[in-house]
mmCIF file of C-alpha atoms in Angstrom:
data_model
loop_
_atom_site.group_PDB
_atom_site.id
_atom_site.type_symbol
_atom_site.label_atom_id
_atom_site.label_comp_id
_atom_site.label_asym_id
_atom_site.label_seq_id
_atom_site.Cartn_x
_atom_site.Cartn_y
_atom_site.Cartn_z
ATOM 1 C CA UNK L 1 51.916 -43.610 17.556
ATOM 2 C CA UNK L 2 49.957 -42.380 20.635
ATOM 3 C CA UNK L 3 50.375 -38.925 19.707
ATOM 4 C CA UNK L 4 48.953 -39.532 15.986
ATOM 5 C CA UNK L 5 46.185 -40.809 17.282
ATOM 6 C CA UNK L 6 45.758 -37.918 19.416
ATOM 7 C CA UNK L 7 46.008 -35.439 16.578
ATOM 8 C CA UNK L 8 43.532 -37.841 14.081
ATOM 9 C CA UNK L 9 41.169 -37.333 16.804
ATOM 10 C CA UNK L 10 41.284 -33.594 17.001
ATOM 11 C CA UNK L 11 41.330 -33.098 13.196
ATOM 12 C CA UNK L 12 37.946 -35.313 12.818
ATOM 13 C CA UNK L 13 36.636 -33.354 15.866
ATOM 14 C CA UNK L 14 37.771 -30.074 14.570
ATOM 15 C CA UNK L 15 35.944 -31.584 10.611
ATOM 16 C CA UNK L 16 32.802 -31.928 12.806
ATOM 17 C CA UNK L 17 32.789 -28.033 14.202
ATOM 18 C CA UNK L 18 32.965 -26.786 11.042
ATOM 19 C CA UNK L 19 30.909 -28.991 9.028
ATOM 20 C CA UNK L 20 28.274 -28.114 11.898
ATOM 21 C CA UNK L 21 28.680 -24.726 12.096
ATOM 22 C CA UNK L 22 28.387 -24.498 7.875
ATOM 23 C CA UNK L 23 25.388 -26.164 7.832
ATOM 24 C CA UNK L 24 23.746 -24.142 10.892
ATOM 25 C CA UNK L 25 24.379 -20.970 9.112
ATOM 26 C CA UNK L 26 23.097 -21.966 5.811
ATOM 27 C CA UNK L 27 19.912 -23.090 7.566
ATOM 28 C CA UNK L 28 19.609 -19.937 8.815
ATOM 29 C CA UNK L 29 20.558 -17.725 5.741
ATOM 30 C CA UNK L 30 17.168 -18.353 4.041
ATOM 31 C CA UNK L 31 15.061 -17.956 7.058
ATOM 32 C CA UNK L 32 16.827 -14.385 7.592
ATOM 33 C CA UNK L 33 15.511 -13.815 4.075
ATOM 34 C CA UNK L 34 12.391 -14.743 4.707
ATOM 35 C CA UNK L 35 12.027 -12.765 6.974
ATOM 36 C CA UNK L 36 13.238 -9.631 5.591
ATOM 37 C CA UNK L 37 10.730 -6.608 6.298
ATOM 38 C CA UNK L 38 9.941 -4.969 3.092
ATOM 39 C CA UNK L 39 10.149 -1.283 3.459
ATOM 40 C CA UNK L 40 7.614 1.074 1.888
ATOM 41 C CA UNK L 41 7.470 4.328 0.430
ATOM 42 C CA UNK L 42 8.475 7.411 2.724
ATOM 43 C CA UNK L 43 7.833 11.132 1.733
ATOM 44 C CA UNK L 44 9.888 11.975 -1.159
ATOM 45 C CA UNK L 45 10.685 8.237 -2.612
ATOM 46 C CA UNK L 46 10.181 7.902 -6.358
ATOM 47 C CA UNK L 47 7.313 5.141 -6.975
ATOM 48 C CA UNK L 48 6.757 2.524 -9.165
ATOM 49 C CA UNK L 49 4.194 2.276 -11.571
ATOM 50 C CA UNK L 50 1.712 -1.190 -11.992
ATOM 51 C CA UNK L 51 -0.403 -2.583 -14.156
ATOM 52 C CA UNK L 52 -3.694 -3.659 -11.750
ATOM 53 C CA UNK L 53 -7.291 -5.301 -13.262
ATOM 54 C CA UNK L 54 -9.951 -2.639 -12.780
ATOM 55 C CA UNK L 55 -13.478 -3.069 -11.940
ATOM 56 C CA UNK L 56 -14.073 -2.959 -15.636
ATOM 57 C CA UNK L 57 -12.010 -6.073 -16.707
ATOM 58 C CA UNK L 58 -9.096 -3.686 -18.121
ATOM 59 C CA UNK L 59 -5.466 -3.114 -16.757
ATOM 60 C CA UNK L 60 -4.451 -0.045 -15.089
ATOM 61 C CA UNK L 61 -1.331 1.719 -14.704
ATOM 62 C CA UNK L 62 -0.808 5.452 -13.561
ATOM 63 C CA UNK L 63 1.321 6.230 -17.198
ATOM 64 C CA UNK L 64 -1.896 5.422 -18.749
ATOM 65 C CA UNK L 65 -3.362 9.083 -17.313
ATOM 66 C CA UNK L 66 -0.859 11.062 -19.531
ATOM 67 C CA UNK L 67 -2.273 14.124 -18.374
ATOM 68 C CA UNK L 68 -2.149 14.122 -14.860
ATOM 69 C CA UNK L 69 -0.277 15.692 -12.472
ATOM 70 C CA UNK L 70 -0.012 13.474 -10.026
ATOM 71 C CA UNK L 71 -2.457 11.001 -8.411
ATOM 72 C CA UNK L 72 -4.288 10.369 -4.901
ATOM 73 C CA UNK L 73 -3.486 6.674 -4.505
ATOM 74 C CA UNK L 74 -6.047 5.113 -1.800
ATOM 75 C CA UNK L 75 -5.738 1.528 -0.492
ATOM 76 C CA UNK L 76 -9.422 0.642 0.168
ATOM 77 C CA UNK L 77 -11.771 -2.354 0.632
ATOM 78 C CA UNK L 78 -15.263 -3.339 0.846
ATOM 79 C CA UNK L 79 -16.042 -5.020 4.502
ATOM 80 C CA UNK L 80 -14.395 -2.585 6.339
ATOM 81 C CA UNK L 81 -16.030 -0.048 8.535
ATOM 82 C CA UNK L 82 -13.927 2.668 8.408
ATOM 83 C CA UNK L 83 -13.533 2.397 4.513
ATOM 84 C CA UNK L 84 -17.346 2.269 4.399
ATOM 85 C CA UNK L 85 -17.462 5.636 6.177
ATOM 86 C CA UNK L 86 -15.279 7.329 3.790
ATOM 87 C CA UNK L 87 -16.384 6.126 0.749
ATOM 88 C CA UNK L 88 -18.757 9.204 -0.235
ATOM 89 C CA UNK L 89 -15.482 11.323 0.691
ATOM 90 C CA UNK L 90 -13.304 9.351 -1.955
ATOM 91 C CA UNK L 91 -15.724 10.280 -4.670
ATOM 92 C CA UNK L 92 -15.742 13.906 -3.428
ATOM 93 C CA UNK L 93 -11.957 13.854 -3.774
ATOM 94 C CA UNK L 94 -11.933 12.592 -7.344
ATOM 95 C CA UNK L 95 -14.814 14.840 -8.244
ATOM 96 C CA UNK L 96 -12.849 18.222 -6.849
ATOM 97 C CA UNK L 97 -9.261 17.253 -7.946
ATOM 98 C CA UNK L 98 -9.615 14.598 -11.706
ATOM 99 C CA UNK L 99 -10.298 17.704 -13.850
ATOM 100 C CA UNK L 100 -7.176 19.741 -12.189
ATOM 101 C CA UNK L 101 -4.743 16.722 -12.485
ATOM 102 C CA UNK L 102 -5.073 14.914 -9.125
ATOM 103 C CA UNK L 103 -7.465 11.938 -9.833
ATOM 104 C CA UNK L 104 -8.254 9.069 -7.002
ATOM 105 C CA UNK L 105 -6.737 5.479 -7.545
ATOM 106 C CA UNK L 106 -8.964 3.414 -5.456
ATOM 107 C CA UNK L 107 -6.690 -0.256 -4.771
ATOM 108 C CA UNK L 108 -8.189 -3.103 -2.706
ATOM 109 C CA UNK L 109 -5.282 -5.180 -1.560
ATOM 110 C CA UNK L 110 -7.270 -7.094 0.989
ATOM 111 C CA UNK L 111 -6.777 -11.370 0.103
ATOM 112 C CA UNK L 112 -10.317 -12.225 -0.928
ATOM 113 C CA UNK L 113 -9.856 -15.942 0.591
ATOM 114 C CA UNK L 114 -9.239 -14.285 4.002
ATOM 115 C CA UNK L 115 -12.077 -11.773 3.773
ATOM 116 C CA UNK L 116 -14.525 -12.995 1.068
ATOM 117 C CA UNK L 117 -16.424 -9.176 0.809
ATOM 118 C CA UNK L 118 -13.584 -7.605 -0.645
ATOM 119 C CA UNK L 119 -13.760 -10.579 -3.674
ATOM 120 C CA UNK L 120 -13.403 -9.534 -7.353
ATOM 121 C CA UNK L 121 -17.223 -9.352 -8.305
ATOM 122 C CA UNK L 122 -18.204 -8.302 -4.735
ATOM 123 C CA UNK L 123 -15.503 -4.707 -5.683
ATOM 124 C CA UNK L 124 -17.594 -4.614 -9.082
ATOM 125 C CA UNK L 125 -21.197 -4.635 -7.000
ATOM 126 C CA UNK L 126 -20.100 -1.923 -4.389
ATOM 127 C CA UNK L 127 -18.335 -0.183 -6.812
ATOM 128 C CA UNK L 128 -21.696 -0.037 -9.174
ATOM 129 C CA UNK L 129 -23.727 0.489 -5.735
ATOM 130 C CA UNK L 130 -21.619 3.830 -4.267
ATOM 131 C CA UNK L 131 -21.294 5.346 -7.642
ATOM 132 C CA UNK L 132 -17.541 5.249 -7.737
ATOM 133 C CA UNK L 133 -15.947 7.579 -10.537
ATOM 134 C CA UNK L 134 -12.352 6.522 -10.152
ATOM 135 C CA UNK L 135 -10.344 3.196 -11.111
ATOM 136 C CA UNK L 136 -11.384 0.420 -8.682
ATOM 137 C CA UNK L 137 -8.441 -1.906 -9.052
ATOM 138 C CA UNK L 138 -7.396 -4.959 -7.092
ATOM 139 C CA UNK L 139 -3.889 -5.974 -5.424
ATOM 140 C CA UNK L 140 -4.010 -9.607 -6.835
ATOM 141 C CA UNK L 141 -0.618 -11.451 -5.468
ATOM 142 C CA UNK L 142 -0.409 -8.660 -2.809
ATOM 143 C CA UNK L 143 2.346 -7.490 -4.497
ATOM 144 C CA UNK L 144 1.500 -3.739 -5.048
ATOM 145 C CA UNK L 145 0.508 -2.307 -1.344
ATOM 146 C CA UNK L 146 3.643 -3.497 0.608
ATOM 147 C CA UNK L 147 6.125 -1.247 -2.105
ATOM 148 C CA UNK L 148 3.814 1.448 -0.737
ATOM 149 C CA UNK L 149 3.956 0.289 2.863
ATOM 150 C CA UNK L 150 0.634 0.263 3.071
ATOM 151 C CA UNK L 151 -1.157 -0.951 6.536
ATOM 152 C CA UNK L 152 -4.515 0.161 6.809
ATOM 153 C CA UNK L 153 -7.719 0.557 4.388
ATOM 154 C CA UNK L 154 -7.672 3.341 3.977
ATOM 155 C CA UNK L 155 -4.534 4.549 3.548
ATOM 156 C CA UNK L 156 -4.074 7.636 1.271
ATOM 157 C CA UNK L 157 -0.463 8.228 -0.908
ATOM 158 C CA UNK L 158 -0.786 11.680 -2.192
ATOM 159 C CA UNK L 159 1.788 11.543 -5.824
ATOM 160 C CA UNK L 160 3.300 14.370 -7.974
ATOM 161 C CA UNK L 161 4.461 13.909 -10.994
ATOM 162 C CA UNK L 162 8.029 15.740 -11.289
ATOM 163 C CA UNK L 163 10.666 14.891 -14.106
ATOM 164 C CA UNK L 164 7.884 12.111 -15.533
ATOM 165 C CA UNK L 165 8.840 10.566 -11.990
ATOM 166 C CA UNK L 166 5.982 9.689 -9.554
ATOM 167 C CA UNK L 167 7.123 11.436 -5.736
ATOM 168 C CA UNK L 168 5.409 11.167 -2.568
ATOM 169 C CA UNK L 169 4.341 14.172 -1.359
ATOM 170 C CA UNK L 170 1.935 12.702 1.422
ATOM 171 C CA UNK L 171 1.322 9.426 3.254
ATOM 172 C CA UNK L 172 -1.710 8.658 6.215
ATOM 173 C CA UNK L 173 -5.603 9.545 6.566
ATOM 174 C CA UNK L 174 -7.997 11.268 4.498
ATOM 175 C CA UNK L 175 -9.028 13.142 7.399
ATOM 176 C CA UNK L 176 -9.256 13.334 10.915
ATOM 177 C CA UNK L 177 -12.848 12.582 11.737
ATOM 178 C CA UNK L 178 -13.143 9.088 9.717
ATOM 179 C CA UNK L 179 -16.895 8.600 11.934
ATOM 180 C CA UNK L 180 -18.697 12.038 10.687
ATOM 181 C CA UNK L 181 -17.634 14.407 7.940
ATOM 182 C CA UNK L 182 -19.414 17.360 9.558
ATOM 183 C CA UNK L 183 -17.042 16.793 12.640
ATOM 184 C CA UNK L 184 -13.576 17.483 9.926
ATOM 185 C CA UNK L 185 -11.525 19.742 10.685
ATOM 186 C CA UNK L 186 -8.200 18.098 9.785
ATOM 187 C CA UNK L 187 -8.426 17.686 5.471
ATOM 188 C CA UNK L 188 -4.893 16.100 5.224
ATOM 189 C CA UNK L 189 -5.496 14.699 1.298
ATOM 190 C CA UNK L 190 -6.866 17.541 0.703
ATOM 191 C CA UNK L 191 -4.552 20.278 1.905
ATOM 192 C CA UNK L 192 -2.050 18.571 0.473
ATOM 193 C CA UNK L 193 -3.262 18.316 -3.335
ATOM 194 C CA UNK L 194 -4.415 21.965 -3.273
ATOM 195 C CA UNK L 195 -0.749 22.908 -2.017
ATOM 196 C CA UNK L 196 0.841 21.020 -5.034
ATOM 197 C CA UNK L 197 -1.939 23.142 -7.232
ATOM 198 C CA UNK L 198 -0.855 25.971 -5.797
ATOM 199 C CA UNK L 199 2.770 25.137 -6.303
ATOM 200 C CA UNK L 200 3.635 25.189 -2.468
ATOM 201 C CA UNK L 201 4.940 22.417 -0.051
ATOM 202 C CA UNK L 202 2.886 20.433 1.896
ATOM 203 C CA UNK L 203 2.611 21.298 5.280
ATOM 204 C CA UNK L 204 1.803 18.265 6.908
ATOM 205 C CA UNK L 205 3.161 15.388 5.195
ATOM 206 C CA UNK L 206 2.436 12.598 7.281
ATOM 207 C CA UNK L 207 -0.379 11.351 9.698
ATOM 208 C CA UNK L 208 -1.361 7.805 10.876
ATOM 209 C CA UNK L 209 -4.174 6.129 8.750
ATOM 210 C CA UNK L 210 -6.919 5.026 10.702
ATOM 211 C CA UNK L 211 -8.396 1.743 9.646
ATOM 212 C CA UNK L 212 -9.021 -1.962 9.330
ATOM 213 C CA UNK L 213 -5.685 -3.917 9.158
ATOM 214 C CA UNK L 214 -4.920 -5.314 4.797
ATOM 215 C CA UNK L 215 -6.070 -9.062 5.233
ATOM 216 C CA UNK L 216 -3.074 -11.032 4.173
ATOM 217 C CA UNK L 217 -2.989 -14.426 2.156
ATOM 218 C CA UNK L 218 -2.220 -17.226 5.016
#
């Protein structure tokens, strides 16, 4: 009789370990998930194409520009400095390269309730103020700029279009003077869209964008 007692005991305390340890790792399962890093796009990864509002009220996606040849994808804002600064450049970039197949897709993917300047109407004033010639679009859900990996505005993606596939051919800075254009002598966008004109491989294919840090939904 002693002896059964002895075993009962160890069965319910052996029931307790594992209904203990079950339960620990289920709480931790989803927190593991939660915490997953997404990854983002390296040099040579096929991307996926969005639909994003414009400045102009209409939705954007990069199969919509049937005849380009690829696309300058820049993750910009309004407030910050360094975006400011390159702003005139941007235009330059879709002025030189829209009519050979490159054209600049400007995306804010800053959280507007975090950094109120880079708001919906606010993209439509600056937009209207700077002259911008290229799609405007905004990153509503934040869904968009971490597939890219994005981490900075601005952040420049440099696409080709190969097979009907969209391939990175270039990820980091415009340039490497963001403070003065005069003082460039680094054009990293741009040597890399004239060497997928000219049918050659990019030399450098990735720098580190300098910038203001995407302002994240809390």
């Amino acid at each position: 009789m002693k002896n059964l007692k002895i075993l009962m005991s160890a069965f319910i305390v052996g029931l307790g370990l594992l209904s203990f340890t079950t339960t620990d790792h289920d709480k931790n399962k989803p927190q593991k998930e939660k915490t997953a890093a997404v990854k983002g796009y390296e040099v040579g990864d096929e991307t996926a194409d969005f639909k994003l509002k414009n400045i102009d009220g209409k939705m954007v996606s990069l199969s919509d520009f049937k005849t380009a040849k690829g696309f300058i994808i820049i993750f910009t804002c309004n407030h910050c400095p360094y975006a400011k600064k390159y702003e005139d450049r941007i235009v330059e970039l879709d002025k030189k390269y829209k009519d050979q197949g490159y054209p600049v897709i400007a995306i804010n993917p800053n959280d507007p309730n975090v950094q109120p300047e880079d708001g919906y109407k606010q993209m439509i004033d600056r937009a209207k103020q700077k002259g911008f010639t290229f799609p405007y679009l905004v990153d509503e859900g934040q869904k968009i700029y971490p597939q890219y990996g994005a981490t900075k505005t601005p952040h420049v993606f440099v696409l080709q279009k190969e097979n009907g596939k969209n391939i990175v051919k270039y990820i980091g800075a415009i340039d490497n003077n963001y403070d003065n254009p005069n003082d460039v002598t680094e054009y990293y966008a741009q040597d890399a869209v004239n060497a997928l004109i000219k049918g050659e491989p990019v030399k450098m294919t990735k720098t580190v964008a300098i910038g203001c840090t995407i302002k994240v939904k809390k």
